[in-house]
mmCIF file of C-alpha atoms in Angstrom:
data_model
loop_
_atom_site.group_PDB
_atom_site.id
_atom_site.type_symbol
_atom_site.label_atom_id
_atom_site.label_comp_id
_atom_site.label_asym_id
_atom_site.label_seq_id
_atom_site.Cartn_x
_atom_site.Cartn_y
_atom_site.Cartn_z
ATOM 1 C CA LYS D 1 -22.146 13.195 3.667
ATOM 2 C CA LEU D 2 -20.966 9.419 3.194
ATOM 3 C CA ILE D 3 -18.576 9.582 5.729
ATOM 4 C CA LYS D 4 -20.682 11.127 8.641
ATOM 5 C CA ALA D 5 -23.534 8.291 7.647
ATOM 6 C CA PHE D 6 -20.808 5.865 8.056
ATOM 7 C CA VAL D 7 -19.619 7.308 10.905
ATOM 8 C CA LEU D 8 -23.261 7.201 12.721
ATOM 9 C CA HIS D 9 -24.086 3.609 11.174
ATOM 10 C CA ALA D 10 -20.994 1.930 12.133
ATOM 11 C CA LYS D 11 -19.385 3.822 14.986
ATOM 12 C CA PRO D 12 -15.703 3.179 13.976
ATOM 13 C CA ASN D 13 -13.170 4.400 15.981
ATOM 14 C CA ASP D 14 -10.775 5.236 13.179
ATOM 15 C CA ILE D 15 -11.440 4.854 9.072
ATOM 16 C CA VAL D 16 -8.369 3.735 6.607
ATOM 17 C CA THR D 17 -8.525 4.427 3.119
ATOM 18 C CA VAL D 18 -6.073 3.968 0.212
ATOM 19 C CA VAL D 19 -5.487 6.570 -2.019
ATOM 20 C CA ASP D 20 -4.072 5.520 -5.809
ATOM 21 C CA ARG D 21 -1.193 8.528 -6.374
ATOM 22 C CA ASP D 22 -1.623 8.038 -10.125
ATOM 23 C CA TRP D 23 -5.074 10.110 -9.814
ATOM 24 C CA GLY D 24 -3.378 12.601 -7.503
ATOM 25 C CA ASP D 25 -2.265 12.697 -3.856
ATOM 26 C CA ALA D 26 -4.080 13.064 -0.353
ATOM 27 C CA SER D 27 -4.299 16.956 -0.450
ATOM 28 C CA ALA D 28 -7.121 16.599 -3.195
ATOM 29 C CA GLY D 29 -9.447 16.861 -0.302
ATOM 30 C CA TRP D 30 -8.804 14.158 2.085
ATOM 31 C CA TYR D 31 -7.258 16.209 4.316
ATOM 32 C CA SER D 32 -10.059 18.370 4.614
ATOM 33 C CA LEU D 33 -12.403 15.580 5.624
ATOM 34 C CA GLY D 34 -9.608 15.136 8.495
ATOM 35 C CA PHE D 35 -7.550 12.264 7.391
ATOM 36 C CA ASP D 36 -4.038 12.153 7.989
ATOM 37 C CA THR D 37 -1.274 10.375 5.784
ATOM 38 C CA VAL D 38 0.387 7.521 7.512
ATOM 39 C CA HIS D 39 2.054 5.560 4.994
ATOM 40 C CA VAL D 40 3.256 6.619 1.223
ATOM 41 C CA MET D 41 4.089 3.394 -0.781
ATOM 42 C CA PRO D 42 6.655 3.438 -3.283
ATOM 43 C CA PRO D 43 5.673 3.232 -7.372
ATOM 44 C CA VAL D 44 4.918 -0.628 -8.652
ATOM 45 C CA ALA D 45 6.885 -1.962 -11.618
ATOM 46 C CA MET D 46 4.686 -3.388 -14.116
ATOM 47 C CA ALA D 47 5.314 -4.663 -18.068
ATOM 48 C CA VAL D 48 3.573 -3.621 -20.984
ATOM 49 C CA ASN D 49 3.554 -4.880 -24.373
ATOM 50 C CA PRO D 50 2.535 -2.783 -27.366
ATOM 51 C CA SER D 51 0.445 -6.124 -28.914
ATOM 52 C CA GLU D 52 -1.572 -6.366 -25.719
ATOM 53 C CA ARG D 53 -3.602 -3.194 -26.056
ATOM 54 C CA GLY D 54 -4.170 -1.889 -22.302
ATOM 55 C CA VAL D 55 -3.311 -4.984 -20.534
ATOM 56 C CA ARG D 56 -0.402 -4.588 -17.770
ATOM 57 C CA ARG D 57 1.417 -7.345 -16.056
ATOM 58 C CA TYR D 58 2.610 -6.765 -12.607
ATOM 59 C CA LEU D 59 6.107 -7.527 -11.657
ATOM 60 C CA ILE D 60 5.793 -7.491 -7.740
ATOM 61 C CA GLY D 61 2.858 -7.746 -5.130
ATOM 62 C CA ALA D 62 0.939 -9.966 -3.657
ATOM 63 C CA GLY D 63 -2.259 -11.900 -5.819
ATOM 64 C CA ILE D 64 0.008 -12.236 -9.100
ATOM 65 C CA ALA D 65 -1.111 -15.310 -11.578
ATOM 66 C CA ASN D 66 1.921 -15.879 -13.617
ATOM 67 C CA LEU D 67 0.871 -17.468 -16.591
ATOM 68 C CA ASN D 68 2.084 -20.975 -18.665
ATOM 69 C CA ASP D 69 2.691 -19.342 -21.837
ATOM 70 C CA ASP D 70 2.168 -15.998 -23.035
ATOM 71 C CA SER D 71 -1.365 -15.831 -22.909
ATOM 72 C CA ALA D 72 -2.777 -12.323 -21.681
ATOM 73 C CA THR D 73 -6.196 -13.668 -19.864
ATOM 74 C CA THR D 74 -6.709 -14.817 -16.473
ATOM 75 C CA THR D 75 -9.173 -15.324 -14.182
ATOM 76 C CA ALA D 76 -7.255 -14.872 -10.902
ATOM 77 C CA GLY D 77 -5.401 -12.210 -9.290
ATOM 78 C CA ARG D 78 -3.437 -9.641 -10.926
ATOM 79 C CA LEU D 79 -1.920 -10.627 -14.276
ATOM 80 C CA GLY D 80 1.709 -11.621 -14.645
ATOM 81 C CA LEU D 81 4.560 -12.361 -16.658
ATOM 82 C CA SER D 82 4.619 -16.075 -18.370
ATOM 83 C CA THR D 83 6.547 -18.402 -16.091
ATOM 84 C CA ARG D 84 8.870 -18.957 -19.442
ATOM 85 C CA LEU D 85 9.775 -15.113 -19.124
ATOM 86 C CA LEU D 86 10.263 -15.207 -15.699
ATOM 87 C CA LYS D 87 13.090 -17.495 -15.617
ATOM 88 C CA GLU D 88 14.814 -15.339 -18.039
ATOM 89 C CA LEU D 89 14.361 -12.809 -15.593
ATOM 90 C CA ASP D 90 15.795 -14.883 -12.906
ATOM 91 C CA SER D 91 18.850 -15.378 -14.793
ATOM 92 C CA CYS D 92 19.630 -11.709 -15.046
ATOM 93 C CA THR D 93 22.356 -10.234 -12.680
ATOM 94 C CA PRO D 94 20.589 -9.439 -9.461
ATOM 95 C CA GLY D 95 20.658 -5.566 -9.357
ATOM 96 C CA LEU D 96 21.344 -4.682 -12.939
ATOM 97 C CA ALA D 97 17.870 -3.239 -13.874
ATOM 98 C CA ASN D 98 19.280 -2.516 -17.560
ATOM 99 C CA GLU D 99 19.975 -6.254 -17.635
ATOM 100 C CA SER D 100 16.185 -7.147 -16.452
ATOM 101 C CA PHE D 101 14.920 -4.498 -18.929
ATOM 102 C CA SER D 102 16.762 -5.996 -21.975
ATOM 103 C CA CYS D 103 15.427 -9.349 -21.403
ATOM 104 C CA LEU D 104 11.908 -7.808 -21.216
ATOM 105 C CA ALA D 105 12.412 -6.060 -24.165
ATOM 106 C CA LYS D 106 13.385 -9.136 -26.264
ATOM 107 C CA SER D 107 9.767 -10.335 -25.395
ATOM 108 C CA ASN D 108 8.475 -6.977 -26.459
ATOM 109 C CA TYR D 109 8.002 -5.680 -22.993
ATOM 110 C CA PHE D 110 8.754 -2.419 -21.554
ATOM 111 C CA CYS D 111 8.774 -1.399 -18.162
ATOM 112 C CA LEU D 112 6.596 1.270 -16.426
ATOM 113 C CA PHE D 113 5.944 2.505 -12.843
ATOM 114 C CA ASP D 114 2.804 3.499 -11.377
ATOM 115 C CA SER D 115 2.926 6.576 -8.846
ATOM 116 C CA GLY D 116 2.476 4.602 -5.696
ATOM 117 C CA VAL D 117 -0.330 4.543 -2.899
ATOM 118 C CA GLU D 118 -1.157 6.659 -0.042
ATOM 119 C CA ARG D 119 -2.416 5.244 3.406
ATOM 120 C CA LEU D 120 -4.395 7.578 5.230
ATOM 121 C CA ILE D 121 -6.444 7.256 8.481
ATOM 122 C CA LYS D 122 -9.449 9.157 10.264
ATOM 123 C CA ILE D 123 -9.280 9.035 13.820
ATOM 124 C CA VAL D 124 -12.938 8.871 14.781
ATOM 125 C CA GLU D 125 -12.782 8.481 17.801
ATOM 126 C CA SER D 126 -9.331 9.635 19.583
ATOM 127 C CA PRO D 127 -7.983 6.519 21.904
ATOM 128 C CA SER D 128 -5.615 7.611 24.696
ATOM 129 C CA CYS D 129 -2.272 5.969 25.102
ATOM 130 C CA LYS D 130 -0.203 5.263 27.808
ATOM 131 C CA VAL D 131 3.052 7.083 28.454
ATOM 132 C CA ASP D 132 5.981 4.645 28.813
ATOM 133 C CA ALA D 133 7.651 7.026 31.120
ATOM 134 C CA ASP D 134 6.555 6.734 34.828
ATOM 135 C CA SER D 135 5.442 10.553 34.563
ATOM 136 C CA THR D 136 3.069 11.002 37.584
ATOM 137 C CA GLN D 137 2.830 10.020 41.354
ATOM 138 C CA SER D 138 -0.343 9.371 43.022
ATOM 139 C CA HIS D 139 0.064 8.730 46.889
ATOM 140 C CA GLY D 140 3.545 8.054 46.779
ATOM 141 C CA ARG D 141 3.890 5.421 43.950
ATOM 142 C CA PRO D 142 4.262 6.212 39.887
ATOM 143 C CA GLU D 143 1.361 6.225 37.591
ATOM 144 C CA LYS D 144 1.807 5.880 33.948
ATOM 145 C CA ALA D 145 -0.048 8.958 32.206
ATOM 146 C CA GLU D 146 -2.294 8.930 29.265
ATOM 147 C CA ARG D 147 -2.946 11.125 26.332
ATOM 148 C CA ILE D 148 -4.654 11.140 23.081
ATOM 149 C CA CYS D 149 -2.894 9.168 20.294
ATOM 150 C CA GLY D 150 -1.775 10.727 17.286
ATOM 151 C CA ALA D 151 -2.586 9.479 13.809
ATOM 152 C CA ASN D 152 0.895 8.027 13.058
ATOM 153 C CA GLU D 153 0.932 6.373 16.509
ATOM 154 C CA LEU D 154 -2.220 4.678 16.246
ATOM 155 C CA TRP D 155 -0.965 3.527 12.458
ATOM 156 C CA GLU D 156 2.230 1.938 13.847
ATOM 157 C CA LYS D 157 0.487 0.327 16.750
ATOM 158 C CA SER D 158 -2.546 -1.066 15.007
ATOM 159 C CA GLU D 159 -3.123 -4.947 14.756
ATOM 160 C CA PRO D 160 -2.787 -6.567 12.133
ATOM 161 C CA LYS D 161 0.454 -5.145 11.028
ATOM 162 C CA TYR D 162 0.343 -3.320 7.436
ATOM 163 C CA VAL D 163 3.408 -4.228 5.081
ATOM 164 C CA ASP D 164 5.516 -1.138 4.283
ATOM 165 C CA ARG D 165 7.041 -2.313 1.342
ATOM 166 C CA TYR D 166 5.798 -4.672 -1.484
ATOM 167 C CA TYR D 167 6.385 -8.221 -1.610
ATOM 168 C CA SER D 168 5.575 -11.164 -4.028
#
């Protein structure tokens, strides 16, 4: 009902949503609402410390607030590691995860991963796409044919471009 009301009121061409895979995948009803999966992001690495009950510190991603000490509080963005611990991690050999895990463990942090996210799109008004090949003739001259765009093709052509991997 909510999606139908939004479509009537806002008249969008498409609707994009993100599903947190910790709570299930898109098969939990999104497909029956007309959504298609266009991208699945890999799991995100986080660090937890048993003495910081309920606190997850993000290791990758945008908006991470790295702290100047080992305090567990911040008011900006996602909570990250202390700058001291980040410097220790920088000294680890690149590509050797066990060395990084040992470095975290020395400060009583343990690495865990979420289940990633799934990006979905629901096409409300099907846009037409130009076919690259000159596939039709009209009065002796080539014309570009048009057809309906699929969800993945529309996603790939979307602006602004969404990233397909995590960054920091």
